[in-house]
């Protein structure tokens, strides 16, 4: 396994202008690597540019021996994902109609994606079709107490306006409890196996404070009408070419974890959940 601080360093090297996202993802990837992913053919649902999965593969050790298939509706992201060379196939489409045969995967993996999808039931139906009997579905999502973790944030800002300022650039549509995920999955013959929590209240509050003062500020300055990814593209933050400003951002990014650290969470008082389910 790779230490969370090293995961953060690697994430910062690939996306130096996204320190708060990298902080969250480092803790998230640590939870995923501790859980493990025993599988041979994996559908990476919402693969994005593939850089996070590449880091995860290194953390999992033998993941390079598996057959990974990427899927994302954004053609710009799948273009970057193709360049990583880690996927045997990449589909530029939604997760509700995947051009793959029935029972063709033994693992579906989704990292911080499902909370953004309006029609989640169609995604679950398609995942049920794609998984073999006994196949696993592992995904990470904000927990039902994510907002509660933000209450009493730095400087005592507890207002609904503050909570909205946090949620707007993230574009979250749901903060479901584990039993709610269980009920939704059961409708498509996928059973809950277990869950674990990560991102402590302290870490959530630190993330919220730094995010609101950095990316959140930029989002508000752009009128809160443009998706954060589009802002990043307009500022060439997602370019493959490393610029001097990227090197400076990478150095500054090292300061982001200092407020809360990377200590793992063993209790249920956490902002995110990792959920594992099995196709019946």
mmCIF file of C-alpha atoms in Angstrom:
data_model
loop_
_atom_site.group_PDB
_atom_site.id
_atom_site.type_symbol
_atom_site.label_atom_id
_atom_site.label_comp_id
_atom_site.label_asym_id
_atom_site.label_seq_id
_atom_site.Cartn_x
_atom_site.Cartn_y
_atom_site.Cartn_z
ATOM 1 C CA UNK A 1 0.000 0.000 0.000
ATOM 2 C CA UNK A 2 0.980 3.625 -0.506
ATOM 3 C CA UNK A 3 0.834 6.065 2.418
ATOM 4 C CA UNK A 4 -1.899 8.740 2.138
ATOM 5 C CA UNK A 5 0.717 11.499 2.189
ATOM 6 C CA UNK A 6 2.423 9.883 -0.811
ATOM 7 C CA UNK A 7 -0.925 9.463 -2.559
ATOM 8 C CA UNK A 8 -1.467 13.173 -2.048
ATOM 9 C CA UNK A 9 1.970 13.969 -3.468
ATOM 10 C CA UNK A 10 1.241 11.925 -6.590
ATOM 11 C CA UNK A 11 -2.182 13.496 -7.040
ATOM 12 C CA UNK A 12 -0.684 16.973 -6.615
ATOM 13 C CA UNK A 13 1.878 16.160 -9.303
ATOM 14 C CA UNK A 14 -0.885 15.347 -11.806
ATOM 15 C CA UNK A 15 -3.253 18.170 -10.811
ATOM 16 C CA UNK A 16 -1.230 20.824 -8.953
ATOM 17 C CA UNK A 17 -3.973 23.465 -9.134
ATOM 18 C CA UNK A 18 -6.531 21.319 -7.278
ATOM 19 C CA UNK A 19 -5.095 21.007 -3.749
ATOM 20 C CA UNK A 20 -8.378 20.525 -1.876
ATOM 21 C CA UNK A 21 -9.645 17.895 -4.315
ATOM 22 C CA UNK A 22 -6.299 16.118 -4.084
ATOM 23 C CA UNK A 23 -6.522 16.153 -0.292
ATOM 24 C CA UNK A 24 -9.963 14.531 -0.387
ATOM 25 C CA UNK A 25 -8.895 12.007 -3.029
ATOM 26 C CA UNK A 26 -5.768 10.976 -1.128
ATOM 27 C CA UNK A 27 -7.854 10.004 1.899
ATOM 28 C CA UNK A 28 -10.397 8.373 -0.414
ATOM 29 C CA UNK A 29 -7.824 6.318 -2.314
ATOM 30 C CA UNK A 30 -6.347 5.176 0.983
ATOM 31 C CA UNK A 31 -9.782 3.815 1.952
ATOM 32 C CA UNK A 32 -10.079 2.062 -1.424
ATOM 33 C CA UNK A 33 -6.631 0.489 -1.280
ATOM 34 C CA UNK A 34 -7.257 -0.752 2.258
ATOM 35 C CA UNK A 35 -10.474 -2.342 1.063
ATOM 36 C CA UNK A 36 -8.788 -3.997 -1.929
ATOM 37 C CA UNK A 37 -10.301 -4.976 -5.264
ATOM 38 C CA UNK A 38 -10.081 -8.717 -6.013
ATOM 39 C CA UNK A 39 -11.180 -8.903 -9.642
ATOM 40 C CA UNK A 40 -9.972 -9.629 -13.150
ATOM 41 C CA UNK A 41 -12.222 -7.436 -15.335
ATOM 42 C CA UNK A 42 -13.184 -4.041 -13.960
ATOM 43 C CA UNK A 43 -15.582 -1.369 -15.226
ATOM 44 C CA UNK A 44 -14.367 2.054 -14.089
ATOM 45 C CA UNK A 45 -17.656 3.948 -14.040
ATOM 46 C CA UNK A 46 -16.939 7.666 -14.426
ATOM 47 C CA UNK A 47 -13.234 7.197 -15.117
ATOM 48 C CA UNK A 48 -12.585 10.875 -15.886
ATOM 49 C CA UNK A 49 -9.083 11.455 -17.230
ATOM 50 C CA UNK A 50 -7.845 8.161 -15.750
ATOM 51 C CA UNK A 51 -5.070 9.726 -13.683
ATOM 52 C CA UNK A 52 -6.647 8.827 -10.350
ATOM 53 C CA UNK A 53 -7.123 5.219 -11.448
ATOM 54 C CA UNK A 54 -3.500 5.043 -12.560
ATOM 55 C CA UNK A 55 -2.401 6.042 -9.050
ATOM 56 C CA UNK A 56 -4.855 3.534 -7.571
ATOM 57 C CA UNK A 57 -3.412 0.766 -9.753
ATOM 58 C CA UNK A 58 0.035 1.397 -8.285
ATOM 59 C CA UNK A 59 -1.436 1.367 -4.776
ATOM 60 C CA UNK A 60 -3.185 -1.972 -5.383
ATOM 61 C CA UNK A 61 0.005 -3.581 -6.595
ATOM 62 C CA UNK A 62 -1.218 -6.281 -8.994
ATOM 63 C CA UNK A 63 -3.967 -4.153 -10.534
ATOM 64 C CA UNK A 64 -1.945 -3.863 -13.759
ATOM 65 C CA UNK A 65 -2.698 -7.554 -14.354
ATOM 66 C CA UNK A 66 -6.415 -6.823 -14.498
ATOM 67 C CA UNK A 67 -8.463 -5.772 -17.482
ATOM 68 C CA UNK A 68 -9.783 -2.255 -16.848
ATOM 69 C CA UNK A 69 -12.497 -0.729 -19.031
ATOM 70 C CA UNK A 70 -13.109 3.002 -18.650
ATOM 71 C CA UNK A 71 -16.381 4.836 -19.109
ATOM 72 C CA UNK A 72 -17.179 8.557 -19.002
ATOM 73 C CA UNK A 73 -19.677 10.777 -20.880
ATOM 74 C CA UNK A 74 -17.166 13.608 -21.343
ATOM 75 C CA UNK A 75 -15.148 13.171 -24.582
ATOM 76 C CA UNK A 76 -12.396 15.500 -23.384
ATOM 77 C CA UNK A 77 -11.896 13.362 -20.287
ATOM 78 C CA UNK A 78 -11.914 10.061 -22.181
ATOM 79 C CA UNK A 79 -9.338 11.496 -24.582
ATOM 80 C CA UNK A 80 -6.991 12.045 -21.638
ATOM 81 C CA UNK A 81 -7.895 8.625 -20.222
ATOM 82 C CA UNK A 82 -6.919 6.980 -23.500
ATOM 83 C CA UNK A 83 -3.491 8.604 -23.279
ATOM 84 C CA UNK A 84 -2.801 6.945 -19.909
ATOM 85 C CA UNK A 85 -2.698 3.542 -21.617
ATOM 86 C CA UNK A 86 -4.232 1.764 -18.622
ATOM 87 C CA UNK A 87 -7.559 0.775 -20.175
ATOM 88 C CA UNK A 88 -8.153 -2.006 -22.680
ATOM 89 C CA UNK A 89 -11.252 -0.104 -23.821
ATOM 90 C CA UNK A 90 -12.812 3.269 -23.115
ATOM 91 C CA UNK A 91 -16.441 4.137 -23.783
ATOM 92 C CA UNK A 92 -17.553 7.746 -24.153
ATOM 93 C CA UNK A 93 -21.131 7.384 -22.993
ATOM 94 C CA UNK A 94 -23.394 7.433 -19.964
ATOM 95 C CA UNK A 95 -23.523 4.588 -17.503
ATOM 96 C CA UNK A 96 -27.109 3.681 -18.335
ATOM 97 C CA UNK A 97 -26.384 2.127 -21.760
ATOM 98 C CA UNK A 98 -22.924 0.548 -21.795
ATOM 99 C CA UNK A 99 -21.844 -1.160 -25.044
ATOM 100 C CA UNK A 100 -20.677 -4.343 -23.315
ATOM 101 C CA UNK A 101 -22.250 -7.839 -23.144
ATOM 102 C CA UNK A 102 -24.291 -9.126 -20.212
ATOM 103 C CA UNK A 103 -22.295 -10.542 -17.297
ATOM 104 C CA UNK A 104 -18.987 -9.292 -18.695
ATOM 105 C CA UNK A 105 -17.465 -7.774 -15.530
ATOM 106 C CA UNK A 106 -16.681 -9.157 -12.098
ATOM 107 C CA UNK A 107 -16.192 -5.719 -10.558
ATOM 108 C CA UNK A 108 -17.822 -2.353 -11.051
ATOM 109 C CA UNK A 109 -15.898 0.533 -9.482
ATOM 110 C CA UNK A 110 -17.090 4.119 -9.115
ATOM 111 C CA UNK A 111 -15.173 6.813 -7.252
ATOM 112 C CA UNK A 112 -17.159 9.902 -6.202
ATOM 113 C CA UNK A 113 -19.514 9.738 -9.197
ATOM 114 C CA UNK A 114 -22.918 8.387 -8.170
ATOM 115 C CA UNK A 115 -23.786 11.447 -6.074
ATOM 116 C CA UNK A 116 -23.822 13.518 -9.290
ATOM 117 C CA UNK A 117 -26.159 11.336 -11.396
ATOM 118 C CA UNK A 118 -29.868 12.285 -11.540
ATOM 119 C CA UNK A 119 -31.272 8.934 -12.724
ATOM 120 C CA UNK A 120 -29.355 6.616 -10.434
ATOM 121 C CA UNK A 121 -31.769 3.700 -10.864
ATOM 122 C CA UNK A 122 -30.887 3.347 -14.547
ATOM 123 C CA UNK A 123 -27.202 3.156 -13.617
ATOM 124 C CA UNK A 124 -27.887 0.416 -11.094
ATOM 125 C CA UNK A 125 -29.981 -1.570 -13.577
ATOM 126 C CA UNK A 126 -27.144 -1.448 -16.096
ATOM 127 C CA UNK A 127 -24.575 -2.418 -13.470
ATOM 128 C CA UNK A 128 -26.704 -5.410 -12.532
ATOM 129 C CA UNK A 129 -26.804 -6.460 -16.189
ATOM 130 C CA UNK A 130 -23.051 -6.095 -16.620
ATOM 131 C CA UNK A 131 -21.941 -7.951 -13.484
ATOM 132 C CA UNK A 132 -21.508 -11.714 -13.307
ATOM 133 C CA UNK A 133 -23.374 -13.539 -10.534
ATOM 134 C CA UNK A 134 -21.335 -12.905 -7.418
ATOM 135 C CA UNK A 135 -19.635 -9.902 -9.036
ATOM 136 C CA UNK A 136 -18.905 -6.927 -6.793
ATOM 137 C CA UNK A 137 -19.820 -3.267 -7.030
ATOM 138 C CA UNK A 138 -17.570 -0.962 -5.001
ATOM 139 C CA UNK A 139 -18.219 2.775 -4.878
ATOM 140 C CA UNK A 140 -17.417 5.852 -2.812
ATOM 141 C CA UNK A 141 -19.933 8.611 -2.055
ATOM 142 C CA UNK A 142 -20.552 11.444 0.423
ATOM 143 C CA UNK A 143 -22.304 10.106 3.510
ATOM 144 C CA UNK A 144 -25.673 11.175 4.874
ATOM 145 C CA UNK A 145 -23.912 13.275 7.546
ATOM 146 C CA UNK A 146 -21.630 15.171 5.170
ATOM 147 C CA UNK A 147 -23.511 18.426 5.783
ATOM 148 C CA UNK A 148 -23.543 17.779 9.533
ATOM 149 C CA UNK A 149 -19.753 17.481 9.432
ATOM 150 C CA UNK A 150 -19.590 20.973 7.911
ATOM 151 C CA UNK A 151 -21.658 22.580 10.671
ATOM 152 C CA UNK A 152 -19.540 24.666 12.975
ATOM 153 C CA UNK A 153 -16.956 25.088 10.244
ATOM 154 C CA UNK A 154 -13.966 27.363 10.611
ATOM 155 C CA UNK A 155 -14.913 30.898 11.746
ATOM 156 C CA UNK A 156 -18.279 29.568 12.884
ATOM 157 C CA UNK A 157 -19.985 29.916 9.520
ATOM 158 C CA UNK A 158 -23.071 27.705 9.866
ATOM 159 C CA UNK A 159 -25.528 29.461 7.564
ATOM 160 C CA UNK A 160 -27.407 27.841 4.700
ATOM 161 C CA UNK A 161 -25.564 30.235 2.392
ATOM 162 C CA UNK A 162 -22.269 28.737 3.530
ATOM 163 C CA UNK A 163 -23.519 25.192 2.985
ATOM 164 C CA UNK A 164 -24.819 26.145 -0.450
ATOM 165 C CA UNK A 165 -21.481 27.704 -1.348
ATOM 166 C CA UNK A 166 -19.845 24.373 -0.552
ATOM 167 C CA UNK A 167 -22.361 22.265 -2.439
ATOM 168 C CA UNK A 168 -22.800 24.380 -5.589
ATOM 169 C CA UNK A 169 -19.396 23.775 -7.216
ATOM 170 C CA UNK A 170 -19.499 20.106 -6.168
ATOM 171 C CA UNK A 171 -22.920 19.627 -7.822
ATOM 172 C CA UNK A 172 -24.005 16.899 -5.409
ATOM 173 C CA UNK A 173 -27.541 15.607 -5.887
ATOM 174 C CA UNK A 174 -27.746 13.204 -2.958
ATOM 175 C CA UNK A 175 -26.283 12.450 0.460
ATOM 176 C CA UNK A 176 -27.780 9.006 0.997
ATOM 177 C CA UNK A 177 -27.394 6.837 4.081
ATOM 178 C CA UNK A 178 -26.027 3.320 3.672
ATOM 179 C CA UNK A 179 -29.468 1.769 4.178
ATOM 180 C CA UNK A 180 -30.828 3.968 1.383
ATOM 181 C CA UNK A 181 -28.127 2.694 -0.984
ATOM 182 C CA UNK A 182 -28.983 -0.807 0.151
ATOM 183 C CA UNK A 183 -32.662 -0.372 -0.759
ATOM 184 C CA UNK A 184 -31.871 1.091 -4.174
ATOM 185 C CA UNK A 185 -29.444 -1.714 -5.005
ATOM 186 C CA UNK A 186 -31.828 -4.425 -3.813
ATOM 187 C CA UNK A 187 -34.302 -3.388 -6.527
ATOM 188 C CA UNK A 188 -31.863 -4.645 -9.172
ATOM 189 C CA UNK A 189 -30.746 -7.804 -7.347
ATOM 190 C CA UNK A 190 -27.558 -6.359 -5.900
ATOM 191 C CA UNK A 191 -27.079 -6.945 -2.166
ATOM 192 C CA UNK A 192 -25.118 -4.850 0.283
ATOM 193 C CA UNK A 193 -21.991 -6.605 1.571
ATOM 194 C CA UNK A 194 -20.619 -3.910 3.839
ATOM 195 C CA UNK A 195 -19.473 -0.323 4.198
ATOM 196 C CA UNK A 196 -16.743 1.742 5.812
ATOM 197 C CA UNK A 197 -16.314 5.431 6.491
ATOM 198 C CA UNK A 198 -13.559 7.917 5.739
ATOM 199 C CA UNK A 199 -12.942 11.689 5.828
ATOM 200 C CA UNK A 200 -13.409 12.639 9.467
ATOM 201 C CA UNK A 201 -15.370 15.652 10.617
ATOM 202 C CA UNK A 202 -12.134 17.545 11.156
ATOM 203 C CA UNK A 203 -10.969 16.671 7.661
ATOM 204 C CA UNK A 204 -14.305 17.665 6.113
ATOM 205 C CA UNK A 205 -14.251 21.018 7.879
ATOM 206 C CA UNK A 206 -10.676 21.705 6.821
ATOM 207 C CA UNK A 207 -11.509 20.728 3.242
ATOM 208 C CA UNK A 208 -14.579 22.994 3.305
ATOM 209 C CA UNK A 209 -12.652 25.967 4.653
ATOM 210 C CA UNK A 210 -9.773 25.720 2.166
ATOM 211 C CA UNK A 211 -12.057 24.853 -0.748
ATOM 212 C CA UNK A 212 -14.366 27.781 -0.088
ATOM 213 C CA UNK A 213 -11.402 30.127 0.052
ATOM 214 C CA UNK A 214 -9.790 28.838 -3.143
ATOM 215 C CA UNK A 215 -11.760 26.975 -5.809
ATOM 216 C CA UNK A 216 -15.065 28.108 -4.302
ATOM 217 C CA UNK A 217 -13.985 31.738 -4.580
ATOM 218 C CA UNK A 218 -13.010 31.253 -8.222
ATOM 219 C CA UNK A 219 -16.375 29.599 -8.877
ATOM 220 C CA UNK A 220 -18.242 32.565 -7.388
ATOM 221 C CA UNK A 221 -16.139 35.060 -9.335
ATOM 222 C CA UNK A 222 -17.173 33.304 -12.543
ATOM 223 C CA UNK A 223 -20.815 33.854 -11.642
ATOM 224 C CA UNK A 224 -21.539 30.361 -10.310
ATOM 225 C CA UNK A 225 -22.897 29.327 -13.701
ATOM 226 C CA UNK A 226 -19.929 27.466 -15.177
ATOM 227 C CA UNK A 227 -18.990 23.944 -14.137
ATOM 228 C CA UNK A 228 -15.688 23.821 -12.194
ATOM 229 C CA UNK A 229 -14.190 21.517 -14.824
ATOM 230 C CA UNK A 230 -14.931 24.106 -17.505
ATOM 231 C CA UNK A 231 -13.239 26.790 -15.399
ATOM 232 C CA UNK A 232 -10.202 24.527 -15.082
ATOM 233 C CA UNK A 233 -10.110 23.995 -18.825
ATOM 234 C CA UNK A 234 -10.473 27.703 -19.593
ATOM 235 C CA UNK A 235 -7.489 28.384 -17.318
ATOM 236 C CA UNK A 236 -5.578 25.435 -18.845
ATOM 237 C CA UNK A 237 -5.398 23.709 -15.467
ATOM 238 C CA UNK A 238 -6.010 20.343 -17.104
ATOM 239 C CA UNK A 239 -3.315 20.705 -19.728
ATOM 240 C CA UNK A 240 -0.718 17.955 -20.091
ATOM 241 C CA UNK A 241 2.022 20.562 -20.403
ATOM 242 C CA UNK A 242 3.644 21.497 -17.078
ATOM 243 C CA UNK A 243 3.917 25.262 -16.761
ATOM 244 C CA UNK A 244 5.904 27.345 -14.220
ATOM 245 C CA UNK A 245 2.625 28.225 -12.483
ATOM 246 C CA UNK A 246 1.939 24.506 -12.070
ATOM 247 C CA UNK A 247 5.258 24.022 -10.271
ATOM 248 C CA UNK A 248 4.427 26.898 -7.926
ATOM 249 C CA UNK A 249 0.949 25.448 -7.331
ATOM 250 C CA UNK A 250 2.468 22.053 -6.558
ATOM 251 C CA UNK A 251 4.693 23.626 -3.901
ATOM 252 C CA UNK A 252 1.781 25.529 -2.358
ATOM 253 C CA UNK A 253 -0.355 22.363 -2.448
ATOM 254 C CA UNK A 254 1.886 20.831 0.186
ATOM 255 C CA UNK A 255 0.364 23.209 2.724
ATOM 256 C CA UNK A 256 -3.202 21.953 2.198
ATOM 257 C CA UNK A 257 -3.084 18.878 4.479
ATOM 258 C CA UNK A 258 -1.501 20.743 7.400
ATOM 259 C CA UNK A 259 -4.831 21.691 8.971
ATOM 260 C CA UNK A 260 -6.217 18.181 9.427
ATOM 261 C CA UNK A 261 -3.711 15.544 8.316
ATOM 262 C CA UNK A 262 -4.398 12.107 6.845
ATOM 263 C CA UNK A 263 -5.267 10.006 9.911
ATOM 264 C CA UNK A 264 -7.718 7.211 9.027
ATOM 265 C CA UNK A 265 -11.251 7.087 10.447
ATOM 266 C CA UNK A 266 -12.631 4.105 12.359
ATOM 267 C CA UNK A 267 -15.972 5.522 13.492
ATOM 268 C CA UNK A 268 -19.207 6.353 11.708
ATOM 269 C CA UNK A 269 -18.735 10.103 12.214
ATOM 270 C CA UNK A 270 -17.318 10.698 8.770
ATOM 271 C CA UNK A 271 -18.233 12.626 5.648
ATOM 272 C CA UNK A 272 -17.912 9.793 3.123
ATOM 273 C CA UNK A 273 -18.717 6.108 2.728
ATOM 274 C CA UNK A 274 -17.149 3.260 0.790
ATOM 275 C CA UNK A 275 -19.828 0.720 -0.074
ATOM 276 C CA UNK A 276 -19.439 -2.822 -1.369
ATOM 277 C CA UNK A 277 -22.317 -4.799 -2.859
ATOM 278 C CA UNK A 278 -22.683 -8.145 -4.655
ATOM 279 C CA UNK A 279 -24.770 -9.229 -7.648
ATOM 280 C CA UNK A 280 -27.177 -11.999 -6.554
#
